[in-house]
Amino acid sequence: MAGGVNKVILVGNLGADPDMRYTPSGQGVCELRVATSESWNDKNGQRQERTEWHRIVVWGKRAEVCSKYLAKGRQVFVEGRIQTRTYDDKDGNKRYITEIIAADVQFLGGGGREGGGGGGGGGGGGQRTDGPPPPSDGDFGGYGGGGGGGSGGGGGGPDDDIPF
């Protein structure tokens, strides 16, 4: 294999409402915090659970749709790629942030900002957020300059405030 594969597929729940921002050039960017959980029985038969928090970055029209219709607790399907970026914090320390750059986001389950009415009838997937593809690596300028909080890892999150 010549290049390699960088592909992520997640199904999880939003741990916070989407954070919508715009770059100086007017490009929409929405940050989602998604929790995924796994559980297993340890060698003593005790049920164990671990929750991982993921920082998802959605660009363009998809970002605006996510910001409008998603809310804390909503289940989503995310497909994208992992990317690590760096920035210098206010004290001049280099910080690393690992994010998933979304290529596709689908809304699963019910609920959300526009009221959970409509009855959720039937399976067959969720609402797709079609729009232009995310910008290439060089177009990320202006995003994340100040906020970002936290070093390394996958975004971190309040383990004691799991929304589901």
PDB file of C-alpha atoms in Angstrom:
ATOM      1  CA  MET A   1       0.000   0.000   0.000  1.00  0.00           C
ATOM      2  CA  ALA A   2       1.575   3.248  -1.112  1.00  0.00           C
ATOM      3  CA  GLY A   3       0.003   5.902   1.105  1.00  0.00           C
ATOM      4  CA  GLY A   4      -2.041   4.544   3.962  1.00  0.00           C
ATOM      5  CA  VAL A   5      -5.578   5.034   5.174  1.00  0.00           C
ATOM      6  CA  ASN A   6      -6.852   7.718   7.533  1.00  0.00           C
ATOM      7  CA  LYS A   7     -10.548   7.003   8.080  1.00  0.00           C
ATOM      8  CA  VAL A   8     -12.702   7.235  11.183  1.00  0.00           C
ATOM      9  CA  ILE A   9     -16.298   6.091  11.689  1.00  0.00           C
ATOM     10  CA  LEU A  10     -18.032   6.881  14.977  1.00  0.00           C
ATOM     11  CA  VAL A  11     -21.521   6.545  16.371  1.00  0.00           C
ATOM     12  CA  GLY A  12     -21.946   8.444  19.613  1.00  0.00           C
ATOM     13  CA  ASN A  13     -23.851  11.095  21.517  1.00  0.00           C
ATOM     14  CA  LEU A  14     -23.192  14.821  21.687  1.00  0.00           C
ATOM     15  CA  GLY A  15     -21.896  15.852  25.093  1.00  0.00           C
ATOM     16  CA  ALA A  16     -22.657  19.537  24.501  1.00  0.00           C
ATOM     17  CA  ASP A  17     -24.532  21.742  22.064  1.00  0.00           C
ATOM     18  CA  PRO A  18     -22.601  22.424  18.839  1.00  0.00           C
ATOM     19  CA  ASP A  19     -20.153  25.331  18.893  1.00  0.00           C
ATOM     20  CA  MET A  20     -20.535  27.294  15.634  1.00  0.00           C
ATOM     21  CA  ARG A  21     -17.906  29.816  14.574  1.00  0.00           C
ATOM     22  CA  TYR A  22     -16.716  31.488  11.413  1.00  0.00           C
ATOM     23  CA  THR A  23     -13.195  31.949  10.103  1.00  0.00           C
ATOM     24  CA  PRO A  24     -12.064  35.468   9.147  1.00  0.00           C
ATOM     25  CA  SER A  25     -12.853  34.577   5.522  1.00  0.00           C
ATOM     26  CA  GLY A  26     -16.463  33.718   6.481  1.00  0.00           C
ATOM     27  CA  GLN A  27     -16.143  29.915   6.299  1.00  0.00           C
ATOM     28  CA  GLY A  28     -18.452  28.194   8.815  1.00  0.00           C
ATOM     29  CA  VAL A  29     -16.868  25.735  11.243  1.00  0.00           C
ATOM     30  CA  CYS A  30     -18.784  23.790  13.863  1.00  0.00           C
ATOM     31  CA  GLU A  31     -17.203  21.829  16.691  1.00  0.00           C
ATOM     32  CA  LEU A  32     -19.017  18.813  18.087  1.00  0.00           C
ATOM     33  CA  ARG A  33     -18.037  16.908  21.231  1.00  0.00           C
ATOM     34  CA  VAL A  34     -19.043  13.293  20.758  1.00  0.00           C
ATOM     35  CA  ALA A  35     -18.890  10.561  23.406  1.00  0.00           C
ATOM     36  CA  THR A  36     -18.535   6.901  22.538  1.00  0.00           C
ATOM     37  CA  SER A  37     -18.757   4.216  25.199  1.00  0.00           C
ATOM     38  CA  GLU A  38     -17.743   0.601  25.450  1.00  0.00           C
ATOM     39  CA  SER A  39     -18.474  -1.864  28.201  1.00  0.00           C
ATOM     40  CA  TRP A  40     -17.111  -5.255  29.156  1.00  0.00           C
ATOM     41  CA  ASN A  41     -16.882  -7.664  32.068  1.00  0.00           C
ATOM     42  CA  ASP A  42     -13.502  -7.748  33.805  1.00  0.00           C
ATOM     43  CA  LYS A  43     -11.800 -10.937  35.012  1.00  0.00           C
ATOM     44  CA  ASN A  44     -13.902 -10.815  38.214  1.00  0.00           C
ATOM     45  CA  GLY A  45     -17.145 -10.598  36.265  1.00  0.00           C
ATOM     46  CA  GLN A  46     -17.685  -6.935  37.193  1.00  0.00           C
ATOM     47  CA  ARG A  47     -19.214  -4.702  34.541  1.00  0.00           C
ATOM     48  CA  GLN A  48     -16.766  -2.020  33.393  1.00  0.00           C
ATOM     49  CA  GLU A  49     -17.421   0.947  31.117  1.00  0.00           C
ATOM     50  CA  ARG A  50     -15.147   3.448  29.429  1.00  0.00           C
ATOM     51  CA  THR A  51     -16.223   6.618  27.636  1.00  0.00           C
ATOM     52  CA  GLU A  52     -14.016   8.294  25.042  1.00  0.00           C
ATOM     53  CA  TRP A  53     -14.577  11.920  24.036  1.00  0.00           C
ATOM     54  CA  HIS A  54     -13.927  12.996  20.454  1.00  0.00           C
ATOM     55  CA  ARG A  55     -13.556  16.497  19.053  1.00  0.00           C
ATOM     56  CA  ILE A  56     -15.300  16.643  15.660  1.00  0.00           C
ATOM     57  CA  VAL A  57     -14.795  19.567  13.262  1.00  0.00           C
ATOM     58  CA  VAL A  58     -17.405  20.155  10.573  1.00  0.00           C
ATOM     59  CA  TRP A  59     -16.924  22.756   7.809  1.00  0.00           C
ATOM     60  CA  GLY A  60     -19.108  24.797   5.462  1.00  0.00           C
ATOM     61  CA  LYS A  61     -22.785  24.061   4.847  1.00  0.00           C
ATOM     62  CA  ARG A  62     -22.565  20.862   6.919  1.00  0.00           C
ATOM     63  CA  ALA A  63     -21.405  22.971   9.858  1.00  0.00           C
ATOM     64  CA  GLU A  64     -24.411  25.267   9.607  1.00  0.00           C
ATOM     65  CA  VAL A  65     -26.842  22.335   9.378  1.00  0.00           C
ATOM     66  CA  CYS A  66     -25.244  20.661  12.411  1.00  0.00           C
ATOM     67  CA  SER A  67     -25.377  23.889  14.389  1.00  0.00           C
ATOM     68  CA  LYS A  68     -29.042  24.375  13.555  1.00  0.00           C
ATOM     69  CA  TYR A  69     -30.388  20.876  14.170  1.00  0.00           C
ATOM     70  CA  LEU A  70     -28.124  19.145  16.692  1.00  0.00           C
ATOM     71  CA  ALA A  71     -28.221  19.475  20.475  1.00  0.00           C
ATOM     72  CA  LYS A  72     -26.639  17.856  23.513  1.00  0.00           C
ATOM     73  CA  GLY A  73     -27.596  14.202  23.851  1.00  0.00           C
ATOM     74  CA  ARG A  74     -28.386  13.657  20.156  1.00  0.00           C
ATOM     75  CA  GLN A  75     -26.900  10.534  18.604  1.00  0.00           C
ATOM     76  CA  VAL A  76     -24.812  11.041  15.457  1.00  0.00           C
ATOM     77  CA  PHE A  77     -22.903   9.005  12.903  1.00  0.00           C
ATOM     78  CA  VAL A  78     -19.623  10.670  11.887  1.00  0.00           C
ATOM     79  CA  GLU A  79     -17.271   9.671   9.096  1.00  0.00           C
ATOM     80  CA  GLY A  80     -14.030  11.536   8.600  1.00  0.00           C
ATOM     81  CA  ARG A  81     -10.276  11.579   9.164  1.00  0.00           C
ATOM     82  CA  ILE A  82      -7.995  12.202  12.136  1.00  0.00           C
ATOM     83  CA  GLN A  83      -5.847  15.307  12.141  1.00  0.00           C
ATOM     84  CA  THR A  84      -3.525  16.762  14.759  1.00  0.00           C
ATOM     85  CA  ARG A  85      -2.796  20.480  14.790  1.00  0.00           C
ATOM     86  CA  THR A  86      -0.622  22.625  16.992  1.00  0.00           C
ATOM     87  CA  TYR A  87      -0.858  26.112  18.393  1.00  0.00           C
ATOM     88  CA  ASP A  88       0.952  28.201  20.991  1.00  0.00           C
ATOM     89  CA  ASP A  89      -1.091  28.997  24.106  1.00  0.00           C
ATOM     90  CA  LYS A  90      -1.069  32.376  25.864  1.00  0.00           C
ATOM     91  CA  ASP A  91       2.039  31.347  27.827  1.00  0.00           C
ATOM     92  CA  GLY A  92       3.928  30.373  24.675  1.00  0.00           C
ATOM     93  CA  ASN A  93       3.613  26.626  25.242  1.00  0.00           C
ATOM     94  CA  LYS A  94       3.045  24.428  22.201  1.00  0.00           C
ATOM     95  CA  ARG A  95      -0.298  22.603  22.404  1.00  0.00           C
ATOM     96  CA  TYR A  96      -1.476  19.664  20.333  1.00  0.00           C
ATOM     97  CA  ILE A  97      -5.103  18.969  19.509  1.00  0.00           C
ATOM     98  CA  THR A  98      -6.282  15.779  17.845  1.00  0.00           C
ATOM     99  CA  GLU A  99      -9.536  16.205  15.948  1.00  0.00           C
ATOM    100  CA  ILE A 100     -11.726  14.322  13.538  1.00  0.00           C
ATOM    101  CA  ILE A 101     -12.396  16.321  10.393  1.00  0.00           C
ATOM    102  CA  ALA A 102     -15.880  15.249   9.340  1.00  0.00           C
ATOM    103  CA  ALA A 103     -16.599  14.286   5.749  1.00  0.00           C
ATOM    104  CA  ASP A 104     -20.132  13.135   6.612  1.00  0.00           C
ATOM    105  CA  VAL A 105     -22.440  13.607   9.592  1.00  0.00           C
ATOM    106  CA  GLN A 106     -25.783  11.840   9.918  1.00  0.00           C
ATOM    107  CA  PHE A 107     -28.336  12.540  12.632  1.00  0.00           C
ATOM    108  CA  LEU A 108     -29.587   9.420  14.368  1.00  0.00           C
ATOM    109  CA  GLY A 109     -32.418   8.916  16.826  1.00  0.00           C
ATOM    110  CA  GLY A 110     -34.878  11.656  17.708  1.00  0.00           C
ATOM    111  CA  GLY A 111     -34.742  14.979  19.454  1.00  0.00           C
ATOM    112  CA  GLY A 112     -32.662  17.967  18.553  1.00  0.00           C
ATOM    113  CA  ARG A 113     -33.282  21.674  18.381  1.00  0.00           C
ATOM    114  CA  GLU A 114     -36.267  21.752  16.079  1.00  0.00           C
ATOM    115  CA  GLY A 115     -38.403  19.839  18.536  1.00  0.00           C
ATOM    116  CA  GLY A 116     -38.646  16.110  18.634  1.00  0.00           C
ATOM    117  CA  GLY A 117     -42.113  16.094  17.061  1.00  0.00           C
ATOM    118  CA  GLY A 118     -42.759  14.170  13.917  1.00  0.00           C
ATOM    119  CA  GLY A 119     -42.706  10.805  15.592  1.00  0.00           C
ATOM    120  CA  GLY A 120     -39.401   9.289  14.449  1.00  0.00           C
ATOM    121  CA  GLY A 121     -41.203   6.861  12.148  1.00  0.00           C
ATOM    122  CA  GLY A 122     -39.161   4.060  10.718  1.00  0.00           C
ATOM    123  CA  GLY A 123     -35.555   3.134  10.499  1.00  0.00           C
ATOM    124  CA  GLY A 124     -33.338   3.449   7.525  1.00  0.00           C
ATOM    125  CA  GLY A 125     -30.665   5.896   8.584  1.00  0.00           C
ATOM    126  CA  GLY A 126     -30.635   9.479   9.580  1.00  0.00           C
ATOM    127  CA  GLN A 127     -30.579  12.889   8.017  1.00  0.00           C
ATOM    128  CA  ARG A 128     -27.508  13.485   5.858  1.00  0.00           C
ATOM    129  CA  THR A 129     -25.716  16.795   5.918  1.00  0.00           C
ATOM    130  CA  ASP A 130     -24.713  17.154   2.299  1.00  0.00           C
ATOM    131  CA  GLY A 131     -22.623  20.119   1.343  1.00  0.00           C
ATOM    132  CA  PRO A 132     -19.210  21.026   0.018  1.00  0.00           C
ATOM    133  CA  PRO A 133     -16.244  18.909   1.091  1.00  0.00           C
ATOM    134  CA  PRO A 134     -14.157  20.108   4.024  1.00  0.00           C
ATOM    135  CA  PRO A 135     -11.254  22.405   3.135  1.00  0.00           C
ATOM    136  CA  SER A 136      -7.808  20.990   2.580  1.00  0.00           C
ATOM    137  CA  ASP A 137      -5.186  21.177   5.316  1.00  0.00           C
ATOM    138  CA  GLY A 138      -3.963  24.580   4.180  1.00  0.00           C
ATOM    139  CA  ASP A 139      -7.393  26.220   4.593  1.00  0.00           C
ATOM    140  CA  PHE A 140      -7.690  25.802   8.347  1.00  0.00           C
ATOM    141  CA  GLY A 141      -6.152  29.193   9.131  1.00  0.00           C
ATOM    142  CA  GLY A 142      -8.187  31.244  11.675  1.00  0.00           C
ATOM    143  CA  TYR A 143      -9.785  28.213  13.365  1.00  0.00           C
ATOM    144  CA  GLY A 144      -8.891  27.370  16.903  1.00  0.00           C
ATOM    145  CA  GLY A 145      -6.453  30.191  17.517  1.00  0.00           C
ATOM    146  CA  GLY A 146      -7.511  30.961  21.050  1.00  0.00           C
ATOM    147  CA  GLY A 147      -9.905  28.368  22.430  1.00  0.00           C
ATOM    148  CA  GLY A 148      -8.952  24.826  21.979  1.00  0.00           C
ATOM    149  CA  GLY A 149      -8.427  24.153  25.656  1.00  0.00           C
ATOM    150  CA  GLY A 150      -6.542  21.125  26.653  1.00  0.00           C
ATOM    151  CA  SER A 151      -3.554  19.349  25.390  1.00  0.00           C
ATOM    152  CA  GLY A 152      -3.249  16.208  23.355  1.00  0.00           C
ATOM    153  CA  GLY A 153      -5.777  13.421  23.533  1.00  0.00           C
ATOM    154  CA  GLY A 154      -9.119  13.546  21.866  1.00  0.00           C
ATOM    155  CA  GLY A 155     -10.758  16.556  23.367  1.00  0.00           C
ATOM    156  CA  GLY A 156     -11.371  15.399  26.915  1.00  0.00           C
ATOM    157  CA  GLY A 157     -14.652  15.963  28.634  1.00  0.00           C
ATOM    158  CA  PRO A 158     -16.462  15.827  31.899  1.00  0.00           C
ATOM    159  CA  ASP A 159     -16.670  12.127  32.613  1.00  0.00           C
ATOM    160  CA  ASP A 160     -19.145  12.846  35.384  1.00  0.00           C
ATOM    161  CA  ASP A 161     -21.590  14.584  33.014  1.00  0.00           C
ATOM    162  CA  ILE A 162     -22.344  11.905  30.449  1.00  0.00           C
ATOM    163  CA  PRO A 163     -25.523  12.961  28.607  1.00  0.00           C
ATOM    164  CA  PHE A 164     -27.038   9.494  28.189  1.00  0.00           C
TER     165      PHE A 164
END
